[in-house]
PDB file of C-alpha atoms in Angstrom:
ATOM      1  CA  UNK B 523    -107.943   6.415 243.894  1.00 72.00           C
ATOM      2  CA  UNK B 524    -104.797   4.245 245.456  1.00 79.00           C
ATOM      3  CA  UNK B 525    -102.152   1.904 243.431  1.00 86.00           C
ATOM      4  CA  UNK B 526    -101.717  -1.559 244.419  1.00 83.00           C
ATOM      5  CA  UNK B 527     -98.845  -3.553 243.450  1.00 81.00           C
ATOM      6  CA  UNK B 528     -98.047  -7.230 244.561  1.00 77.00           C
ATOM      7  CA  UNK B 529     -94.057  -9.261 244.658  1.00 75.00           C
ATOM      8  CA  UNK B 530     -94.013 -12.925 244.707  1.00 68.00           C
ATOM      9  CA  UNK B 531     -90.567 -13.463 245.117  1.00 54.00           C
ATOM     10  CA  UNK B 532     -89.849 -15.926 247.919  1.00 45.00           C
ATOM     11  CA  UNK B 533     -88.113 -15.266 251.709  1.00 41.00           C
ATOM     12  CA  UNK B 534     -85.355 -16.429 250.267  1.00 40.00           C
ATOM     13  CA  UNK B 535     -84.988 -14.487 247.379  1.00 42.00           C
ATOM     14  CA  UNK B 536     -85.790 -11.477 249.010  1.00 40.00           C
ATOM     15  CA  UNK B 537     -82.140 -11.004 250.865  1.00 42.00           C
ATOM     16  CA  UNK B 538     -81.774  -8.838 247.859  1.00 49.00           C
ATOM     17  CA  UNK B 539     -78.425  -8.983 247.087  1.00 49.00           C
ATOM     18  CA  UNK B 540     -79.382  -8.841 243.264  1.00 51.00           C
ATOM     19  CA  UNK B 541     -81.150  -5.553 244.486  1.00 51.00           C
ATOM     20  CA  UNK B 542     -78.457  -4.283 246.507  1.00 52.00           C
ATOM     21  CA  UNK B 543     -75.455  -4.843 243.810  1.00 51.00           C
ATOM     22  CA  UNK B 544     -78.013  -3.442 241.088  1.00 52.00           C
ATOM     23  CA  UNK B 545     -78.127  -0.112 243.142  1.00 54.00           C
ATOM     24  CA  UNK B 546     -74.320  -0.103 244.155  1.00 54.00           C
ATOM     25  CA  UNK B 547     -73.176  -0.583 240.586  1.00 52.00           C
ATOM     26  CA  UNK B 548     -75.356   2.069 239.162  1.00 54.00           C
ATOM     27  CA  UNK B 549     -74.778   4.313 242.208  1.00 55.00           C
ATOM     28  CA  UNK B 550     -70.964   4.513 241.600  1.00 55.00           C
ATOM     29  CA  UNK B 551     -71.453   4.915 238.034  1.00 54.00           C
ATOM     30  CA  UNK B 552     -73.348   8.699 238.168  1.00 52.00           C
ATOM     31  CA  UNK B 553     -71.772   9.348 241.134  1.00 56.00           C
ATOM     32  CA  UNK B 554     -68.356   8.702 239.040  1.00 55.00           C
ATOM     33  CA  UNK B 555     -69.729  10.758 235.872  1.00 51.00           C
ATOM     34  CA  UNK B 556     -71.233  13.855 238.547  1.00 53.00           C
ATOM     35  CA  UNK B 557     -67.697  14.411 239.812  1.00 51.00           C
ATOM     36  CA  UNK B 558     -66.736  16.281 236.847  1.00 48.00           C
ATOM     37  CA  UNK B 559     -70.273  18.128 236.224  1.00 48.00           C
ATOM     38  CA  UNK B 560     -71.835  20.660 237.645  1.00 46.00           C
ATOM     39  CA  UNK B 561     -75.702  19.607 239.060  1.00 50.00           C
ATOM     40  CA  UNK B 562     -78.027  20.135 236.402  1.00 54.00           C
ATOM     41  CA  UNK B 563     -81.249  19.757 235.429  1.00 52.00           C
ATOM     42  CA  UNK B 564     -79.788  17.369 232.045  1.00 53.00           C
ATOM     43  CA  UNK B 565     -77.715  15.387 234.402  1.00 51.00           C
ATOM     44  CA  UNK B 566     -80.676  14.789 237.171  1.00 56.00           C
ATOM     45  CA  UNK B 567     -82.993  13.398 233.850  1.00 58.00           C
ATOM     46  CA  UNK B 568     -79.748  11.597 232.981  1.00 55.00           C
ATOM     47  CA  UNK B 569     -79.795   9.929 236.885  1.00 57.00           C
ATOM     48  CA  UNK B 570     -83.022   8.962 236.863  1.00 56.00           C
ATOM     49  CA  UNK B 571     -83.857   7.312 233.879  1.00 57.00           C
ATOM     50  CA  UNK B 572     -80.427   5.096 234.125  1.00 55.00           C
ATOM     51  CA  UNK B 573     -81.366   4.277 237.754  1.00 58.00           C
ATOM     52  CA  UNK B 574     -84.578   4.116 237.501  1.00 54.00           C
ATOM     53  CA  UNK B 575     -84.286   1.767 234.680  1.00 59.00           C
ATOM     54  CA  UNK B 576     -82.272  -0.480 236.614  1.00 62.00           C
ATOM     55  CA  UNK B 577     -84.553  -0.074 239.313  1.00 62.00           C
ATOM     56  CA  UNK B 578     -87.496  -0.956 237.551  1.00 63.00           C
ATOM     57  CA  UNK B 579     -85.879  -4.172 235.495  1.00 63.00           C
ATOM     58  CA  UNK B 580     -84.987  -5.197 239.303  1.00 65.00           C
ATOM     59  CA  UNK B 581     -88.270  -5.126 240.603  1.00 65.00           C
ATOM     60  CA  UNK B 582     -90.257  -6.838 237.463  1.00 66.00           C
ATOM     61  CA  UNK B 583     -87.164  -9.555 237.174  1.00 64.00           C
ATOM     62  CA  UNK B 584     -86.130  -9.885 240.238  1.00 64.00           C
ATOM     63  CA  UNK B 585     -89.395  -9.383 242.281  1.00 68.00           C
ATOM     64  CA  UNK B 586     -92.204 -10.279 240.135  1.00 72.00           C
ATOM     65  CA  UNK B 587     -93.847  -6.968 240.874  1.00 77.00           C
ATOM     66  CA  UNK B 588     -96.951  -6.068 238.972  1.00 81.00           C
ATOM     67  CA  UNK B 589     -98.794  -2.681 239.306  1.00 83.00           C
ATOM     68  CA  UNK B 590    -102.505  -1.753 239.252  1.00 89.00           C
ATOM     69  CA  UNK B 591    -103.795   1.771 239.244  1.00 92.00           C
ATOM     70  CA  UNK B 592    -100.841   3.623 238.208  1.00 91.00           C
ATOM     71  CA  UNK B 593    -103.606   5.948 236.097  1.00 93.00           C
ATOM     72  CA  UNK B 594    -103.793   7.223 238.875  1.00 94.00           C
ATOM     73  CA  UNK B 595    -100.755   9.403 239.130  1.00 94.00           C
ATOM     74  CA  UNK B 596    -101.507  12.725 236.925  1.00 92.00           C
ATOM     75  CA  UNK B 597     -99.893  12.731 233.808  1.00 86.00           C
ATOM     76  CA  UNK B 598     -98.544  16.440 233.450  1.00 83.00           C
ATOM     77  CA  UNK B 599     -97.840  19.431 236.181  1.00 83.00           C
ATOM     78  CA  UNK B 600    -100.224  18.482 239.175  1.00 92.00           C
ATOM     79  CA  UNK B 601     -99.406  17.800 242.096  1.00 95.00           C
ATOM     80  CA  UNK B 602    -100.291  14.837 244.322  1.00 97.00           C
ATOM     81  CA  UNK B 603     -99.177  13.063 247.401  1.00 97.00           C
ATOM     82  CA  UNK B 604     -98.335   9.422 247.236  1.00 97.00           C
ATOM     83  CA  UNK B 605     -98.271   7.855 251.083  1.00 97.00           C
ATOM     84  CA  UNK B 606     -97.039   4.177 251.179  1.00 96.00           C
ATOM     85  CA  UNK B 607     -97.058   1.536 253.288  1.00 95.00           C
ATOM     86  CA  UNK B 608     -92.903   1.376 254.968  1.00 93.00           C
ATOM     87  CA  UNK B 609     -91.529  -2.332 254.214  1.00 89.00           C
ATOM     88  CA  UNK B 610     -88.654  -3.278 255.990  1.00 85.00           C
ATOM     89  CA  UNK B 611     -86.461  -2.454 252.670  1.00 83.00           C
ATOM     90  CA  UNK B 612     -89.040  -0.316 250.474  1.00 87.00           C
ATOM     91  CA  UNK B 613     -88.105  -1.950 247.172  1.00 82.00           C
ATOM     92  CA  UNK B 614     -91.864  -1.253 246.044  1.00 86.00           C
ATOM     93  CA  UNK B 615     -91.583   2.653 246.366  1.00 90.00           C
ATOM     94  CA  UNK B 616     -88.000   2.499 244.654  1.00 84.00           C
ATOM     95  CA  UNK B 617     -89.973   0.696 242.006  1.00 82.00           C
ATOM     96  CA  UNK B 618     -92.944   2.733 241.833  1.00 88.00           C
ATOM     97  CA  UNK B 619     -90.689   5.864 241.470  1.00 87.00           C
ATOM     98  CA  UNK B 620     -88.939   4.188 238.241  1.00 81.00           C
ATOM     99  CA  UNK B 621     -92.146   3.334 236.975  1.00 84.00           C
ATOM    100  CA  UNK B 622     -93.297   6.683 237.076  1.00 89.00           C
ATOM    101  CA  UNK B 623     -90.275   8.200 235.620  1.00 83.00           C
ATOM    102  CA  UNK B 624     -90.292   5.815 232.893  1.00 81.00           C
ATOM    103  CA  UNK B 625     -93.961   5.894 232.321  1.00 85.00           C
ATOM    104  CA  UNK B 626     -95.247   9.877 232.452  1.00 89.00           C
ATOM    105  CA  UNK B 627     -91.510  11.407 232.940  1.00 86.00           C
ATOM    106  CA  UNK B 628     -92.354  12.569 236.333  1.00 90.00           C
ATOM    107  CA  UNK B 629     -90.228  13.295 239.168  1.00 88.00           C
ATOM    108  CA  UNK B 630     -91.397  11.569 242.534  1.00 93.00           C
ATOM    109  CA  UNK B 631     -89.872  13.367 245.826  1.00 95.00           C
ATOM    110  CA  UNK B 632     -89.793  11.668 249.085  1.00 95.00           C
ATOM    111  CA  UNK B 633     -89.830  13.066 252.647  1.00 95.00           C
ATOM    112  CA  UNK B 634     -86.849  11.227 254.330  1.00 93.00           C
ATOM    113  CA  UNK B 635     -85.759  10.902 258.055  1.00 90.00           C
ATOM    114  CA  UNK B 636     -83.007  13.347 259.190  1.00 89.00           C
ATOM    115  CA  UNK B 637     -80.508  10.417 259.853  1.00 88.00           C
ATOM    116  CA  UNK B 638     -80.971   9.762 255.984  1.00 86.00           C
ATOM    117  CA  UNK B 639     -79.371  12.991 255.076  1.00 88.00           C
ATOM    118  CA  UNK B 640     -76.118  12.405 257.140  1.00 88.00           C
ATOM    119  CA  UNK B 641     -75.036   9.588 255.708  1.00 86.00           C
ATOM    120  CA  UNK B 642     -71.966  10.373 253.929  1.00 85.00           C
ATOM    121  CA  UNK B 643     -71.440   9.523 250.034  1.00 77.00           C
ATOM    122  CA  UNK B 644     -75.065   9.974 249.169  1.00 78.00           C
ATOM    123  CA  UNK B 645     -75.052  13.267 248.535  1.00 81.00           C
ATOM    124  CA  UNK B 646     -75.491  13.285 244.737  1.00 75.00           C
ATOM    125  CA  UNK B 647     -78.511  10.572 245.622  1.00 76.00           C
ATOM    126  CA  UNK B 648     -80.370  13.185 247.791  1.00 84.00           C
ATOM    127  CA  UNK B 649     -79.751  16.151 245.277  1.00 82.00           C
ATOM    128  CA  UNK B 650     -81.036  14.406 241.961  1.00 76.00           C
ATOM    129  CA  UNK B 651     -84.088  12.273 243.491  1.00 82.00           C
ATOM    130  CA  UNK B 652     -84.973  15.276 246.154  1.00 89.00           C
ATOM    131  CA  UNK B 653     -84.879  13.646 249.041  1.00 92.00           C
ATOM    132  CA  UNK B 654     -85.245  16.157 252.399  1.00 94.00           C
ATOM    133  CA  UNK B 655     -86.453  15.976 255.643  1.00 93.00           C
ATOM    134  CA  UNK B 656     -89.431  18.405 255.245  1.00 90.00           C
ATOM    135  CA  UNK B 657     -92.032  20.003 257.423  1.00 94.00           C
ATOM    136  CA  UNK B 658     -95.667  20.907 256.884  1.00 96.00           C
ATOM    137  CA  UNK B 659     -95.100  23.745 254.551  1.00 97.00           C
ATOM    138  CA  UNK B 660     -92.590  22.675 252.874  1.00 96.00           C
ATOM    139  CA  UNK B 661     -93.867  19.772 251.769  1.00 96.00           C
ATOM    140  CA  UNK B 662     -97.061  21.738 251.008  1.00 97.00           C
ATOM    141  CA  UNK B 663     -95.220  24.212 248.941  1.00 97.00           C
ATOM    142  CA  UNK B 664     -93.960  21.437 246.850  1.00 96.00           C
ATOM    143  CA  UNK B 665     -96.788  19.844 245.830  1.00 97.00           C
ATOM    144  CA  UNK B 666     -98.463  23.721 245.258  1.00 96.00           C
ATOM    145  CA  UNK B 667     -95.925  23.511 242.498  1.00 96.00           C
ATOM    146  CA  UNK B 668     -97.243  20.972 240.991  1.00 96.00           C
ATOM    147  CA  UNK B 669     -94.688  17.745 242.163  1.00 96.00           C
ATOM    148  CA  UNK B 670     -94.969  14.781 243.198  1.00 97.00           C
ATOM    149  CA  UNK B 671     -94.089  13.573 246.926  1.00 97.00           C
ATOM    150  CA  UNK B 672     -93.825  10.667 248.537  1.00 97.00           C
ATOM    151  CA  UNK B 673     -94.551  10.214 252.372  1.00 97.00           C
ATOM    152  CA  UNK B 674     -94.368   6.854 254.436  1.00 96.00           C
ATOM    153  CA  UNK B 675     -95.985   7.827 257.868  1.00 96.00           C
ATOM    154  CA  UNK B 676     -94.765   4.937 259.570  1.00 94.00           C
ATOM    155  CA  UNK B 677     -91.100   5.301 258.737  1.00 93.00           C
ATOM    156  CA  UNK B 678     -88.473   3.145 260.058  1.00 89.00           C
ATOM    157  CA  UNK B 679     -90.824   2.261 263.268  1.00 92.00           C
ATOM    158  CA  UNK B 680     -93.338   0.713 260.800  1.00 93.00           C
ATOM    159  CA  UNK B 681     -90.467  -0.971 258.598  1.00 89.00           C
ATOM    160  CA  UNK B 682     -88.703  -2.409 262.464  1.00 86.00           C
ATOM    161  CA  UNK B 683     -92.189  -3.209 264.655  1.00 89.00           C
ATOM    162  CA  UNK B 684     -94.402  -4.119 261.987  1.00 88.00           C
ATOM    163  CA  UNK B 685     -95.177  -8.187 261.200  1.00 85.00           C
ATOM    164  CA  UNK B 686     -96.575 -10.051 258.439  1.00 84.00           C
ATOM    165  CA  UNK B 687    -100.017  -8.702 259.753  1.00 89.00           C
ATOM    166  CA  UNK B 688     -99.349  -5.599 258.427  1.00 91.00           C
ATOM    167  CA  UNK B 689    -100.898  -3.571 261.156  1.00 91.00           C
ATOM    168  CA  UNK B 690    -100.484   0.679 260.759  1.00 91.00           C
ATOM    169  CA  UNK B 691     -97.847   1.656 263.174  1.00 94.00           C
ATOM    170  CA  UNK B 692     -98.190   5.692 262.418  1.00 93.00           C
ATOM    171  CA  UNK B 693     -97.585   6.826 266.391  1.00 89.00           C
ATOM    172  CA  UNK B 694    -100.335   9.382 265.659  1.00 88.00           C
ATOM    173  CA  UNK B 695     -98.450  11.220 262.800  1.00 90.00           C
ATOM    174  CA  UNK B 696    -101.108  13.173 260.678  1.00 92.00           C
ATOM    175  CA  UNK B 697     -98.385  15.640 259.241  1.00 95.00           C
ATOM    176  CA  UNK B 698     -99.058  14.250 255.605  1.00 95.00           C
ATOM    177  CA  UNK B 699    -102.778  15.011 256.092  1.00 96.00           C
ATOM    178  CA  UNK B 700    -102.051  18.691 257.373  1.00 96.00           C
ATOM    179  CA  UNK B 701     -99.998  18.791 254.322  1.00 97.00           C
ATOM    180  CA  UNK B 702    -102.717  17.358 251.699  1.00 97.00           C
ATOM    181  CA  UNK B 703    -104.824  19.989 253.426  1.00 97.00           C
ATOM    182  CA  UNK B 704    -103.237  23.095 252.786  1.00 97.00           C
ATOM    183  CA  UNK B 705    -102.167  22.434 249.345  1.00 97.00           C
ATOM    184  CA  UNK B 706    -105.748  21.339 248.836  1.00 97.00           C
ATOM    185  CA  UNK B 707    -103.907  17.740 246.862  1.00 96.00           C
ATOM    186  CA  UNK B 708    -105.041  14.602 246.609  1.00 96.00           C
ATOM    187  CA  UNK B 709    -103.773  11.763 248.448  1.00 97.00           C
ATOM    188  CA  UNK B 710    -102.755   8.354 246.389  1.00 96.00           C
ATOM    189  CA  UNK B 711    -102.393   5.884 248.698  1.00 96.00           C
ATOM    190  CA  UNK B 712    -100.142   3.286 248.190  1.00 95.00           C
ATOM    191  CA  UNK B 713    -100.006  -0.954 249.403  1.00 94.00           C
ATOM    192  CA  UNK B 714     -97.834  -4.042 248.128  1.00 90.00           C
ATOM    193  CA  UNK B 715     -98.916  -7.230 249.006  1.00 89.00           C
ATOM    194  CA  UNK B 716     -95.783  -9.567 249.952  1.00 86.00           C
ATOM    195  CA  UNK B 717     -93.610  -6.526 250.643  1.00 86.00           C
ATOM    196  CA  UNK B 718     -92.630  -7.741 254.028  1.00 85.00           C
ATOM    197  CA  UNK B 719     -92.434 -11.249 252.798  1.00 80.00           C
ATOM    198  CA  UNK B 720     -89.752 -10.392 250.058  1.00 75.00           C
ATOM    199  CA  UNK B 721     -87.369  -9.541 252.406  1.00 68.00           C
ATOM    200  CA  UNK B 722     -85.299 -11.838 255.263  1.00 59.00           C
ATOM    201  CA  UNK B 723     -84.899  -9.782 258.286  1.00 52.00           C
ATOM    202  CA  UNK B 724     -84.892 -10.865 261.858  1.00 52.00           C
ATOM    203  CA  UNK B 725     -86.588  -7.774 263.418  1.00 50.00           C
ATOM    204  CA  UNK B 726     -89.675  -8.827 261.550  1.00 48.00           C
ATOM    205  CA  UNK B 727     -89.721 -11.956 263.375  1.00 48.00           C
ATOM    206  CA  UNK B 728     -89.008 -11.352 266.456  1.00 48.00           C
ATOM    207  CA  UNK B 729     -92.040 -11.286 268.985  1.00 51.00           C
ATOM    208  CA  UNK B 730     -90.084 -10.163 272.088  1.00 46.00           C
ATOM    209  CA  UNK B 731     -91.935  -6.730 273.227  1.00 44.00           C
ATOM    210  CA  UNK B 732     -93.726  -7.107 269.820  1.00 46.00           C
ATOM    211  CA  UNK B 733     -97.205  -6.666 271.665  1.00 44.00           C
ATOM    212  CA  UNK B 734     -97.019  -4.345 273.623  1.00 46.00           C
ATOM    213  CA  UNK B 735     -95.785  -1.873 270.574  1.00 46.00           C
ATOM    214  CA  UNK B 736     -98.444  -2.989 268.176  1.00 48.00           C
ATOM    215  CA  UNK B 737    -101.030  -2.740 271.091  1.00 48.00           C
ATOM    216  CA  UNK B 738    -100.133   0.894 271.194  1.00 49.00           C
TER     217      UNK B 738
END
């Protein structure tokens, strides 16, 4: 029960400036049209579906990304928790949350760092796609209400340390586990091959102290 997707877009394509003016044009444009609404449950359907749209022509078009098991997300009210692998720019999980929108018209989640939620102008981001720092029961309440959440237990460490090995840099986090466990949910693991390799960064090549943290 996991989904698989694969990008063959090149190193050099993968600076993802296509990607990032995509998300910056379509960013201002609800965050322009919000200003004069109040948040609603209309206007979050409305964010998603022209985002995620964009999101998900990005990542076909621009990434070559093809999905395999995505029968496995449930189709109506049940919960589930989706845990993905952290790429140094997670452009497969932005894609995989479009997908899902535009496929079953579900809402995906996502447990975020703390830093996340202080950076400024991204306010109406975090409200519409749910984005929160969360703890155990939180997170377990959610998906006891039948969401969907997304968890990367490797965070940024995983997306900064990790190499084209792909080696599980988790630092002994088991949080999503206790989570799956008291809200008695599955867990839909989640893995896209190329992910590193479709985007330039220099932290994922360098190999100064690089052992010793993946030795850990």
């Amino acid at each position: 029960m996991e989904i698989l997707s694969k990008m063959t877009s090149s190193g050099f394509q993968g600076i993802n400036v296509g990607t990032l003016i995509a998300k910056m044009v379509s960013l201002a444009t609800f965050n322009a049209l919000d200003r004069g609404l109040q948040t609603s449950k209309i206007f979050s359907e409305f964010a998603f579906g022209y985002l995620d749209d964009t999101v998900q022509i990005t990542a076909e078009v621009y990434h070559g990304q093809e999905w395999h098991g995505l029968e496995n997300i449930p189709d109506s009210d049940d919960g589930a928790l989706i845990i993905y692998y952290h790429g140094v720019i997670p452009v497969d999980y932005y894609g995989l949350i479009g997908e899902i929108w535009l496929s079953k018209g579900r809402v995906v989640s996502s447990m975020v760092d703390r830093s996340l939620m202080q950076i400024p102008g991204l306010d109406n981001l975090r409200t519409h796609f749910n984005l929160f720092p969360g703890t155990v029961d939180s997170c377990a309440e959610l998906l006891e209400s039948g969401e969907l959440l997304g968890i990367a237990p490797g965070g940024a460490y995983e997306s900064l340390f990790g190499d084209s090995s792909y080696p599980v840099l988790w630092q002994s986090r088991m949080g999503f586990a206790k989570v799956a466990l008291k809200a008695n949910k599955p867990i839909i693991p989640v893995f896209t091959e190329n992910i590193r390799e479709c985007t330039m960064t220099l932290a994922g090549r360098m190999k100064a102290g690089r052992s010793k943290i993946n030795n850990k």
